[in-house]
Coordinates of N, CA and C in Angstrom, one line a residue:
M1 N -49.7 -110.2 1.1 CA -50.7 -111.3 1.0 C -50.0 -112.6 1.3
I2 N -50.7 -113.5 2.0 CA -50.1 -114.7 2.5 C -50.4 -115.8 1.3
K3 N -49.4 -116.4 0.8 CA -49.4 -117.4 -0.2 C -49.6 -118.7 0.4
L4 N -50.7 -119.4 0.1 CA -51.0 -120.6 0.7 C -51.1 -121.8 -0.3
I5 N -50.6 -123.0 0.1 CA -50.6 -124.2 -0.7 C -51.5 -125.1 0.0
L6 N -52.4 -125.8 -0.6 CA -53.3 -126.8 0.0 C -52.8 -128.2 -0.4
A7 N -52.6 -129.0 0.6 CA -52.1 -130.3 0.4 C -53.1 -131.3 1.1
D8 N -54.0 -131.9 0.2 CA -55.0 -132.8 0.7 C -55.4 -133.7 -0.4
S9 N -55.7 -135.0 -0.1 CA -56.0 -136.0 -1.2 C -57.4 -135.8 -1.7
C10 N -58.2 -135.0 -1.1 CA -59.6 -134.9 -1.5 C -59.8 -133.6 -2.4
P11 N -60.0 -133.8 -3.6 CA -60.2 -132.6 -4.5 C -61.4 -131.8 -4.1
L12 N -62.5 -132.3 -3.7 CA -63.6 -131.5 -3.3 C -63.2 -130.7 -2.1
L13 N -62.5 -131.1 -1.1 CA -62.1 -130.3 0.0 C -61.2 -129.2 -0.4
R14 N -60.2 -129.6 -1.3 CA -59.3 -128.4 -1.7 C -60.1 -127.4 -2.4
D15 N -61.0 -127.8 -3.3 CA -61.9 -126.8 -4.0 C -62.7 -126.0 -3.1
G16 N -63.2 -126.7 -2.0 CA -64.2 -125.9 -1.1 C -63.3 -124.9 -0.3
I17 N -62.1 -125.3 0.2 CA -61.3 -124.4 1.0 C -60.9 -123.2 0.1
S18 N -60.4 -123.6 -1.1 CA -60.0 -122.5 -2.0 C -61.1 -121.5 -2.3
A19 N -62.3 -122.0 -2.6 CA -63.4 -121.2 -2.8 C -63.8 -120.2 -1.6
L20 N -63.8 -120.8 -0.5 CA -64.0 -120.0 0.7 C -62.9 -118.9 1.0
L21 N -61.7 -119.3 0.7 CA -60.6 -118.2 0.9 C -60.5 -117.2 -0.1
K22 N -61.2 -117.4 -1.2 CA -61.1 -116.4 -2.3 C -61.7 -115.1 -1.9
E23 N -62.6 -115.1 -0.8 CA -63.2 -113.9 -0.2 C -62.2 -113.2 0.7
D24 N -61.1 -113.8 1.0 CA -60.2 -113.2 2.0 C -59.1 -112.5 1.2
N25 N -59.0 -111.2 1.3 CA -58.0 -110.4 0.6 C -56.6 -110.6 1.1
N26 N -56.5 -111.3 2.3 CA -55.1 -111.5 2.9 C -54.5 -112.8 2.5
I27 N -55.2 -113.7 2.0 CA -54.7 -115.1 1.7 C -55.0 -115.5 0.3
K28 N -54.0 -116.0 -0.4 CA -54.2 -116.5 -1.7 C -53.7 -117.8 -1.9
V29 N -54.5 -118.7 -2.4 CA -54.1 -120.1 -2.7 C -53.3 -120.1 -4.0
T30 N -52.0 -120.5 -3.9 CA -51.1 -120.4 -5.0 C -50.7 -121.9 -5.6
G31 N -51.2 -122.9 -4.8 CA -50.8 -124.2 -5.4 C -51.6 -125.2 -4.6
E32 N -51.7 -126.5 -5.2 CA -52.4 -127.6 -4.6 C -51.5 -128.9 -4.8
A33 N -51.7 -129.9 -3.9 CA -51.0 -131.1 -4.0 C -51.9 -132.2 -3.4
C34 N -51.9 -133.4 -3.9 CA -52.8 -134.5 -3.5 C -51.9 -135.6 -2.7
N35 N -50.6 -135.5 -2.7 CA -49.7 -136.4 -2.0 C -48.5 -135.7 -1.6
A36 N -47.7 -136.4 -0.7 CA -46.4 -135.8 -0.3 C -45.4 -135.6 -1.4
D37 N -45.3 -136.5 -2.3 CA -44.3 -136.4 -3.3 C -44.7 -135.2 -4.3
E38 N -46.0 -135.0 -4.5 CA -46.4 -133.9 -5.4 C -46.2 -132.6 -4.6
L39 N -46.3 -132.6 -3.3 CA -46.2 -131.4 -2.5 C -44.7 -131.0 -2.6
H40 N -43.7 -131.9 -2.5 CA -42.4 -131.5 -2.7 C -42.1 -130.8 -4.0
V41 N -42.7 -131.3 -5.1 CA -42.5 -130.7 -6.4 C -43.1 -129.3 -6.5
V42 N -44.4 -129.2 -5.9 CA -45.1 -127.9 -5.9 C -44.3 -126.9 -5.1
L43 N -43.8 -127.3 -3.8 CA -43.1 -126.3 -3.0 C -41.7 -125.9 -3.7
A44 N -41.2 -126.8 -4.5 CA -39.9 -126.4 -5.1 C -40.1 -125.4 -6.3
T45 N -41.3 -125.3 -6.8 CA -41.6 -124.5 -8.0 C -42.6 -123.4 -7.7
T46 N -43.2 -123.3 -6.6 CA -44.3 -122.3 -6.4 C -44.0 -121.5 -5.1
P47 N -44.2 -120.2 -5.2 CA -44.0 -119.4 -4.0 C -45.0 -119.7 -3.0
A48 N -44.6 -119.8 -1.7 CA -45.5 -120.1 -0.6 C -45.0 -119.6 0.7
D49 N -46.0 -119.2 1.5 CA -45.7 -118.8 2.9 C -46.1 -119.9 3.9
V50 N -47.3 -120.5 3.6 CA -47.9 -121.5 4.5 C -48.3 -122.7 3.6
V51 N -48.3 -123.9 4.2 CA -48.9 -125.1 3.6 C -49.9 -125.6 4.6
L52 N -51.2 -125.8 4.1 CA -52.2 -126.4 5.0 C -52.2 -128.0 4.6
L53 N -51.6 -128.7 5.5 CA -51.2 -130.1 5.2 C -52.1 -131.1 5.9
D54 N -52.9 -131.9 5.1 CA -53.6 -133.0 5.6 C -52.5 -134.1 6.0
L55 N -52.6 -134.5 7.3 CA -51.6 -135.5 7.8 C -51.9 -136.9 7.2
E56 N -53.0 -137.0 6.6 CA -53.4 -138.4 6.0 C -53.0 -138.5 4.6
I57 N -52.5 -137.5 3.9 CA -52.2 -137.6 2.5 C -51.2 -138.7 2.2
P58 N -51.4 -139.4 1.0 CA -50.6 -140.5 0.6 C -49.0 -140.1 0.7
D59 N -48.1 -141.0 1.0 CA -46.7 -140.8 1.0 C -46.2 -140.1 2.2
L60 N -47.1 -139.5 3.1 CA -46.7 -138.8 4.3 C -46.5 -139.8 5.4
Q61 N -47.0 -141.0 5.2 CA -46.9 -142.0 6.4 C -45.5 -142.7 6.4
R62 N -44.6 -142.4 5.5 CA -43.4 -143.0 5.5 C -42.6 -142.5 6.7
V63 N -41.8 -143.3 7.3 CA -41.0 -142.9 8.4 C -40.2 -141.7 8.1
G64 N -40.3 -140.6 8.9 CA -39.5 -139.4 8.8 C -39.9 -138.5 7.6
A65 N -41.1 -138.8 7.0 CA -41.5 -138.0 5.8 C -41.8 -136.6 6.1
L66 N -42.5 -136.4 7.3 CA -42.9 -135.1 7.7 C -41.7 -134.2 8.2
E67 N -40.8 -134.9 9.0 CA -39.7 -134.2 9.4 C -38.8 -133.7 8.2
R68 N -38.7 -134.6 7.1 CA -37.9 -134.3 6.0 C -38.5 -133.1 5.2
L69 N -39.8 -133.1 5.1 CA -40.6 -132.0 4.5 C -40.3 -130.7 5.2
C70 N -40.4 -130.7 6.6 CA -40.2 -129.4 7.3 C -38.7 -128.9 7.2
R71 N -37.8 -129.9 7.2 CA -36.4 -129.5 7.0 C -36.1 -128.9 5.7
R72 N -36.6 -129.6 4.7 CA -36.2 -129.2 3.3 C -36.9 -127.8 3.0
F73 N -38.0 -127.5 3.5 CA -38.8 -126.2 3.2 C -38.9 -125.5 4.5
S74 N -37.9 -125.3 5.2 CA -37.9 -124.6 6.5 C -38.4 -123.2 6.4
Q75 N -38.3 -122.6 5.3 CA -38.8 -121.2 5.1 C -40.3 -121.2 5.0
V76 N -40.9 -122.3 4.8 CA -42.4 -122.3 4.7 C -43.0 -122.9 5.9
K77 N -44.1 -122.2 6.4 CA -44.7 -122.7 7.7 C -45.7 -123.8 7.3
I78 N -45.6 -124.9 8.1 CA -46.5 -126.1 7.8 C -47.6 -126.0 8.9
L79 N -48.9 -125.9 8.5 CA -50.1 -126.0 9.3 C -50.7 -127.3 9.2
A80 N -50.4 -128.2 10.2 CA -51.0 -129.5 10.1 C -52.5 -129.5 10.3
F81 N -53.2 -130.4 9.5 CA -54.6 -130.4 9.4 C -55.1 -131.9 9.6
S82 N -55.8 -132.1 10.7 CA -56.1 -133.5 11.0 C -57.4 -133.7 11.8
V83 N -58.0 -134.9 11.7 CA -59.2 -135.2 12.5 C -58.8 -135.7 13.8
L84 N -57.4 -136.0 14.0 CA -57.0 -136.7 15.2 C -56.5 -135.7 16.2
E85 N -56.8 -136.0 17.5 CA -56.3 -135.2 18.6 C -55.7 -136.1 19.7
S86 N -55.3 -137.3 19.3 CA -54.7 -138.2 20.3 C -53.3 -137.6 20.7
E87 N -52.8 -138.1 21.9 CA -51.6 -137.7 22.4 C -50.5 -138.1 21.5
R88 N -50.6 -139.3 20.9 CA -49.5 -139.7 20.0 C -49.4 -138.9 18.8
Q89 N -50.5 -138.5 18.2 CA -50.6 -137.7 16.9 C -50.0 -136.4 17.2
V90 N -50.5 -135.7 18.2 CA -50.0 -134.3 18.6 C -48.6 -134.3 18.8
H91 N -48.2 -135.2 19.7 CA -46.7 -135.4 20.1 C -45.9 -135.5 18.8
Q92 N -46.1 -136.4 17.9 CA -45.3 -136.7 16.7 C -45.3 -135.5 15.8
T93 N -46.5 -134.9 15.6 CA -46.6 -133.8 14.7 C -45.8 -132.6 15.2
L94 N -45.9 -132.2 16.5 CA -45.2 -131.0 17.0 C -43.7 -131.3 16.9
K95 N -43.3 -132.5 17.3 CA -41.8 -132.8 17.2 C -41.3 -132.7 15.8
S96 N -42.1 -132.9 14.8 CA -41.6 -132.8 13.5 C -41.2 -131.4 12.9
G97 N -41.7 -130.5 13.7 CA -41.3 -129.1 13.3 C -42.4 -128.3 12.6
V98 N -43.7 -128.7 12.7 CA -44.7 -127.9 12.1 C -44.9 -126.6 12.9
A99 N -45.5 -125.7 12.2 CA -45.8 -124.4 12.8 C -47.1 -124.3 13.4
G100 N -48.0 -125.3 13.2 CA -49.3 -125.2 13.8 C -50.1 -126.5 13.7
Y101 N -51.2 -126.7 14.5 CA -52.0 -127.9 14.4 C -53.5 -127.5 14.6
I102 N -54.2 -127.8 13.5 CA -55.6 -127.4 13.5 C -56.4 -128.6 13.1
L103 N -57.6 -128.7 13.8 CA -58.5 -129.9 13.6 C -59.4 -129.6 12.3
R104 N -59.8 -130.7 11.7 CA -60.6 -130.5 10.4 C -61.9 -130.1 10.7
N105 N -62.4 -130.1 11.9 CA -63.8 -129.5 12.1 C -63.8 -128.1 12.5
A106 N -62.6 -127.4 12.4 CA -62.4 -126.1 12.6 C -63.3 -125.2 11.6
G107 N -63.8 -124.1 12.1 CA -64.6 -123.2 11.3 C -63.7 -122.3 10.4
L108 N -64.3 -121.5 9.4 CA -63.6 -120.8 8.5 C -62.8 -119.7 9.2
E109 N -63.4 -119.1 10.2 CA -62.7 -118.0 10.9 C -61.5 -118.5 11.6
E110 N -61.6 -119.7 12.2 CA -60.4 -120.2 13.0 C -59.3 -120.6 11.9
L111 N -59.8 -121.1 10.8 CA -58.7 -121.5 9.7 C -57.9 -120.2 9.3
R112 N -58.8 -119.2 9.0 CA -58.1 -117.9 8.6 C -57.1 -117.4 9.6
S113 N -57.6 -117.4 10.9 CA -56.7 -116.9 12.0 C -55.4 -117.8 12.1
A114 N -55.6 -119.1 12.0 CA -54.5 -120.0 12.0 C -53.4 -119.8 10.9
V115 N -53.9 -119.6 9.7 CA -53.0 -119.3 8.7 C -52.2 -118.0 8.9
Q116 N -53.0 -117.0 9.3 CA -52.4 -115.6 9.5 C -51.4 -115.7 10.7
L117 N -51.7 -116.4 11.7 CA -50.8 -116.5 12.9 C -49.5 -117.3 12.5
V118 N -49.6 -118.4 11.9 CA -48.4 -119.2 11.6 C -47.6 -118.5 10.6
A119 N -48.2 -117.7 9.6 CA -47.4 -116.9 8.6 C -46.6 -115.8 9.3
A120 N -47.2 -115.3 10.4 CA -46.5 -114.3 11.3 C -45.5 -114.8 12.2
G121 N -45.3 -116.2 12.2 CA -44.3 -116.7 13.1 C -44.8 -117.2 14.5
T122 N -46.1 -117.1 14.7 CA -46.7 -117.5 15.8 C -47.2 -119.0 15.9
L123 N -46.8 -119.8 16.8 CA -47.3 -121.2 16.9 C -48.8 -121.2 17.1
Y124 N -49.5 -122.0 16.3 CA -51.0 -122.1 16.5 C -51.4 -123.5 16.8
I125 N -52.2 -123.7 17.8 CA -52.7 -125.0 18.1 C -54.2 -124.8 18.3
S126 N -55.0 -125.7 17.6 CA -56.5 -125.6 17.6 C -57.0 -125.5 19.1
S127 N -58.0 -124.7 19.2 CA -58.6 -124.4 20.5 C -59.3 -125.6 21.1
N128 N -59.6 -126.7 20.2 CA -60.1 -127.9 20.7 C -59.1 -128.9 21.3
V129 N -57.8 -128.6 21.1 CA -56.8 -129.4 21.7 C -56.5 -128.8 23.1
S130 N -56.8 -129.5 24.1 CA -56.7 -129.0 25.4 C -55.2 -128.8 25.9
L131 N -55.0 -127.9 26.9 CA -53.7 -127.7 27.4 C -53.2 -129.0 28.1
G132 N -54.2 -129.7 28.8 CA -53.7 -130.9 29.4 C -53.2 -131.9 28.5
L133 N -53.8 -132.0 27.3 CA -53.4 -133.0 26.3 C -52.0 -132.6 25.8
L134 N -51.8 -131.3 25.5 CA -50.5 -130.9 25.1 C -49.4 -131.2 26.1
Q135 N -49.7 -131.0 27.4 CA -48.7 -131.3 28.4 C -48.3 -132.7 28.4
K136 N -49.3 -133.6 28.2 CA -49.0 -135.0 28.2 C -48.3 -135.4 26.9
A137 N -48.7 -134.7 25.9 CA -48.1 -135.1 24.6 C -46.7 -134.7 24.4
T138 N -46.3 -133.5 24.9 CA -45.0 -132.9 24.6 C -44.1 -132.8 25.9
G139 N -44.7 -133.1 27.0 CA -43.9 -132.9 28.3 C -44.2 -131.5 28.8
T140 N -44.3 -131.4 30.1 CA -44.6 -130.1 30.7 C -43.8 -128.9 30.3
T141 N -42.4 -129.2 30.2 CA -41.5 -128.1 30.0 C -41.7 -127.6 28.5
T142 N -41.8 -128.7 27.6 CA -42.0 -128.3 26.2 C -43.3 -127.6 26.0
S143 N -44.3 -128.1 26.6 CA -45.7 -127.6 26.4 C -45.7 -126.1 26.8
L144 N -45.2 -125.8 28.1 CA -45.1 -124.5 28.5 C -44.3 -123.5 27.6
S145 N -43.2 -124.1 27.1 CA -42.4 -123.4 26.1 C -43.2 -122.9 24.9
L146 N -44.0 -123.9 24.4 CA -44.8 -123.7 23.2 C -45.8 -122.7 23.4
L147 N -46.5 -122.8 24.6 CA -47.5 -121.8 24.9 C -46.9 -120.4 25.2
Q148 N -45.7 -120.4 25.8 CA -45.0 -119.1 26.0 C -44.8 -118.4 24.6
R149 N -44.3 -119.2 23.7 CA -44.0 -118.7 22.4 C -45.4 -118.1 21.8
A150 N -46.4 -118.8 22.0 CA -47.7 -118.4 21.3 C -48.2 -117.1 22.0
R151 N -47.9 -116.9 23.4 CA -48.5 -115.8 24.1 C -47.6 -114.6 24.1
E152 N -46.3 -114.8 23.9 CA -45.4 -113.6 23.9 C -45.6 -112.7 22.8
A153 N -46.0 -113.1 21.5 CA -46.1 -112.3 20.4 C -47.3 -111.4 20.6
P154 N -48.6 -111.7 20.9 CA -49.6 -110.7 21.1 C -49.3 -109.8 22.4
L155 N -48.7 -110.4 23.4 CA -48.5 -109.5 24.6 C -47.4 -108.4 24.2
K156 N -46.4 -108.8 23.4 CA -45.5 -107.7 23.1 C -46.1 -106.6 22.2
E157 N -47.1 -106.9 21.5 CA -47.7 -105.9 20.5 C -48.7 -105.0 21.3
L158 N -49.3 -105.5 22.4 CA -50.3 -104.7 23.0 C -49.9 -103.8 24.1
S159 N -50.4 -102.6 24.2 CA -50.0 -101.7 25.2 C -50.9 -102.0 26.5
R160 N -50.5 -101.4 27.6 CA -51.2 -101.7 28.8 C -52.7 -101.3 28.7
R161 N -52.9 -100.0 28.0 CA -54.3 -99.6 27.9 C -55.0 -100.4 26.9
E162 N -54.4 -100.9 25.9 CA -55.1 -101.9 25.0 C -55.5 -103.2 25.7
L163 N -54.7 -103.6 26.6 CA -55.0 -104.8 27.3 C -56.2 -104.5 28.3
E164 N -56.3 -103.3 28.9 CA -57.5 -102.9 29.7 C -58.7 -102.9 28.8
V165 N -58.6 -102.3 27.6 CA -59.8 -102.2 26.8 C -60.2 -103.6 26.3
L166 N -59.2 -104.5 26.1 CA -59.6 -105.9 25.6 C -60.3 -106.6 26.7
H167 N -59.8 -106.5 27.9 CA -60.4 -107.1 29.0 C -61.9 -106.7 29.2
L168 N -62.1 -105.3 29.1 CA -63.5 -104.9 29.2 C -64.4 -105.4 28.0
I169 N -63.8 -105.4 26.8 CA -64.5 -105.9 25.6 C -65.0 -107.3 25.9
S170 N -64.1 -108.1 26.5 CA -64.3 -109.6 26.7 C -65.5 -109.8 27.7
E171 N -65.6 -108.7 28.6 CA -66.8 -108.7 29.5 C -68.0 -108.2 28.9
G172 N -68.1 -107.8 27.7 CA -69.3 -107.4 27.0 C -69.6 -105.9 27.1
F173 N -68.7 -105.1 27.6 CA -69.0 -103.7 27.6 C -69.0 -103.0 26.2
T174 N -69.8 -102.0 26.0 CA -69.8 -101.3 24.7 C -68.6 -100.3 24.8
N175 N -68.4 -99.6 23.7 CA -67.4 -98.6 23.6 C -67.7 -97.5 24.6
A176 N -68.9 -97.0 24.6 CA -69.3 -96.0 25.5 C -69.1 -96.3 26.9
Q177 N -69.5 -97.6 27.3 CA -69.4 -97.9 28.7 C -67.9 -98.0 29.1
I178 N -67.0 -98.6 28.2 CA -65.6 -98.7 28.4 C -65.0 -97.2 28.5
A179 N -65.4 -96.3 27.7 CA -65.0 -94.9 27.7 C -65.2 -94.4 29.1
E180 N -66.4 -94.6 29.6 CA -66.8 -94.1 31.0 C -65.9 -94.7 32.1
K181 N -65.7 -96.0 32.0 CA -64.9 -96.7 33.0 C -63.5 -96.2 33.0
L182 N -62.9 -95.9 31.8 CA -61.5 -95.6 31.7 C -61.2 -94.1 31.7
F183 N -62.3 -93.3 31.8 CA -62.2 -91.9 31.7 C -61.6 -91.4 30.4
A184 N -62.1 -92.0 29.4 CA -61.6 -91.6 28.0 C -62.7 -91.3 27.1
S185 N -62.4 -90.7 26.0 CA -63.6 -90.5 25.0 C -63.9 -91.7 24.2
K186 N -65.2 -91.7 23.7 CA -65.6 -92.9 23.0 C -64.8 -93.1 21.8
R187 N -64.3 -92.0 21.1 CA -63.5 -92.1 19.9 C -62.2 -92.8 20.2
T188 N -61.6 -92.4 21.4 CA -60.4 -93.0 21.7 C -60.5 -94.5 22.0
I189 N -61.6 -95.0 22.5 CA -61.9 -96.4 22.7 C -62.1 -97.1 21.4
E190 N -62.7 -96.5 20.5 CA -62.9 -97.0 19.1 C -61.6 -97.2 18.5
T191 N -60.7 -96.3 18.6 CA -59.3 -96.4 18.1 C -58.6 -97.5 18.7
H192 N -58.8 -97.8 19.9 CA -58.1 -98.9 20.7 C -58.7 -100.2 20.1
R193 N -60.0 -100.2 19.9 CA -60.6 -101.4 19.4 C -60.1 -101.8 18.0
Q194 N -60.0 -100.8 17.2 CA -59.5 -101.0 15.8 C -58.1 -101.5 15.8
N195 N -57.2 -100.9 16.7 CA -55.8 -101.3 16.8 C -55.8 -102.8 17.3
L196 N -56.6 -103.1 18.3 CA -56.6 -104.5 18.7 C -56.9 -105.5 17.6
L197 N -58.0 -105.1 16.8 CA -58.4 -106.0 15.7 C -57.1 -106.2 14.7
E198 N -56.5 -105.1 14.4 CA -55.3 -105.1 13.4 C -54.2 -105.9 14.1
K199 N -53.8 -105.6 15.3 CA -52.7 -106.3 15.9 C -52.9 -107.8 16.1
T200 N -54.1 -108.2 16.3 CA -54.5 -109.7 16.6 C -54.8 -110.3 15.3
K201 N -55.0 -109.5 14.2 CA -55.3 -110.0 12.8 C -56.7 -110.7 12.9
T202 N -57.7 -110.1 13.6 CA -59.0 -110.6 13.7 C -59.9 -109.6 13.1
K203 N -61.1 -110.1 12.6 CA -62.0 -109.3 11.8 C -63.2 -108.7 12.6
N204 N -63.5 -109.3 13.7 CA -64.7 -108.8 14.5 C -64.5 -109.0 16.0
T205 N -65.4 -108.5 16.8 CA -65.3 -108.6 18.2 C -65.3 -110.1 18.7
A206 N -66.1 -111.0 18.1 CA -66.2 -112.4 18.5 C -64.8 -113.0 18.3
A207 N -64.3 -112.8 17.1 CA -62.9 -113.4 16.8 C -61.9 -112.8 17.7
L208 N -61.9 -111.5 18.1 CA -61.0 -110.9 18.9 C -61.0 -111.5 20.3
V209 N -62.2 -111.7 20.9 CA -62.3 -112.3 22.2 C -61.9 -113.7 22.2
K210 N -62.2 -114.5 21.2 CA -61.7 -115.9 21.0 C -60.1 -115.9 21.0
H211 N -59.6 -115.0 20.2 CA -58.1 -114.9 20.1 C -57.6 -114.6 21.6
A212 N -58.2 -113.7 22.3 CA -57.7 -113.2 23.6 C -57.8 -114.4 24.6
V213 N -58.9 -115.2 24.6 CA -59.0 -116.3 25.4 C -58.0 -117.4 25.1
L214 N -57.8 -117.6 23.8 CA -56.9 -118.7 23.3 C -55.5 -118.5 23.8
Y215 N -55.0 -117.2 23.8 CA -53.7 -116.9 24.1 C -53.5 -116.4 25.5
G216 N -54.6 -116.6 26.3 CA -54.4 -116.2 27.8 C -54.3 -114.7 28.1
L217 N -54.8 -113.8 27.2 CA -54.8 -112.4 27.4 C -55.9 -112.0 28.3
V218 N -57.0 -112.9 28.3 CA -58.1 -112.7 29.3 C -58.5 -114.0 29.8
N219 N -59.2 -114.0 30.9 CA -59.7 -115.3 31.4 C -61.0 -115.7 30.7

């Protein structure tokens, strides 16, 4: 189970996210903090795999504060949480050493996926932040490197047959139709579909297709 700490200055938001995630058997909120100083204390005393960090919390605006946090607790993945998607904000945040960047208008499924991916060591960047923006924010070489890291993990996990099934799923074909196209049994395709959900840590077909598009596994 992924141990998550919520760092946000708004108690209502922390309570809301915590309540929503209680329904997820793979994520457990183990601590909360309302400012950067409190977060340092919580991280020093509370087991954690991931921190969902509001970039606007008090004390985080000090020069080098985010970098120091990432260095001190390098074993914990920091998932930045922000309303901003400006070039300057994305650039500074990624350079600080965070494991992911998600916008505050993200849905629950995207939040769950982001937490699971960064916990597994995969860089996550909100789907609303465009590739063009990232290239400008971090430089072409760095941006491509980041995307390569994000795409390598799922590609290494999936077999050629699973990629074929994933491509057909993304085009809207049913298990029976895919089985006919690939000259396989329907049960075999159902097994491939279940393996895809498990390997990508997604819960349904819609989330699976979104994951595939986000990481360039399908067009």
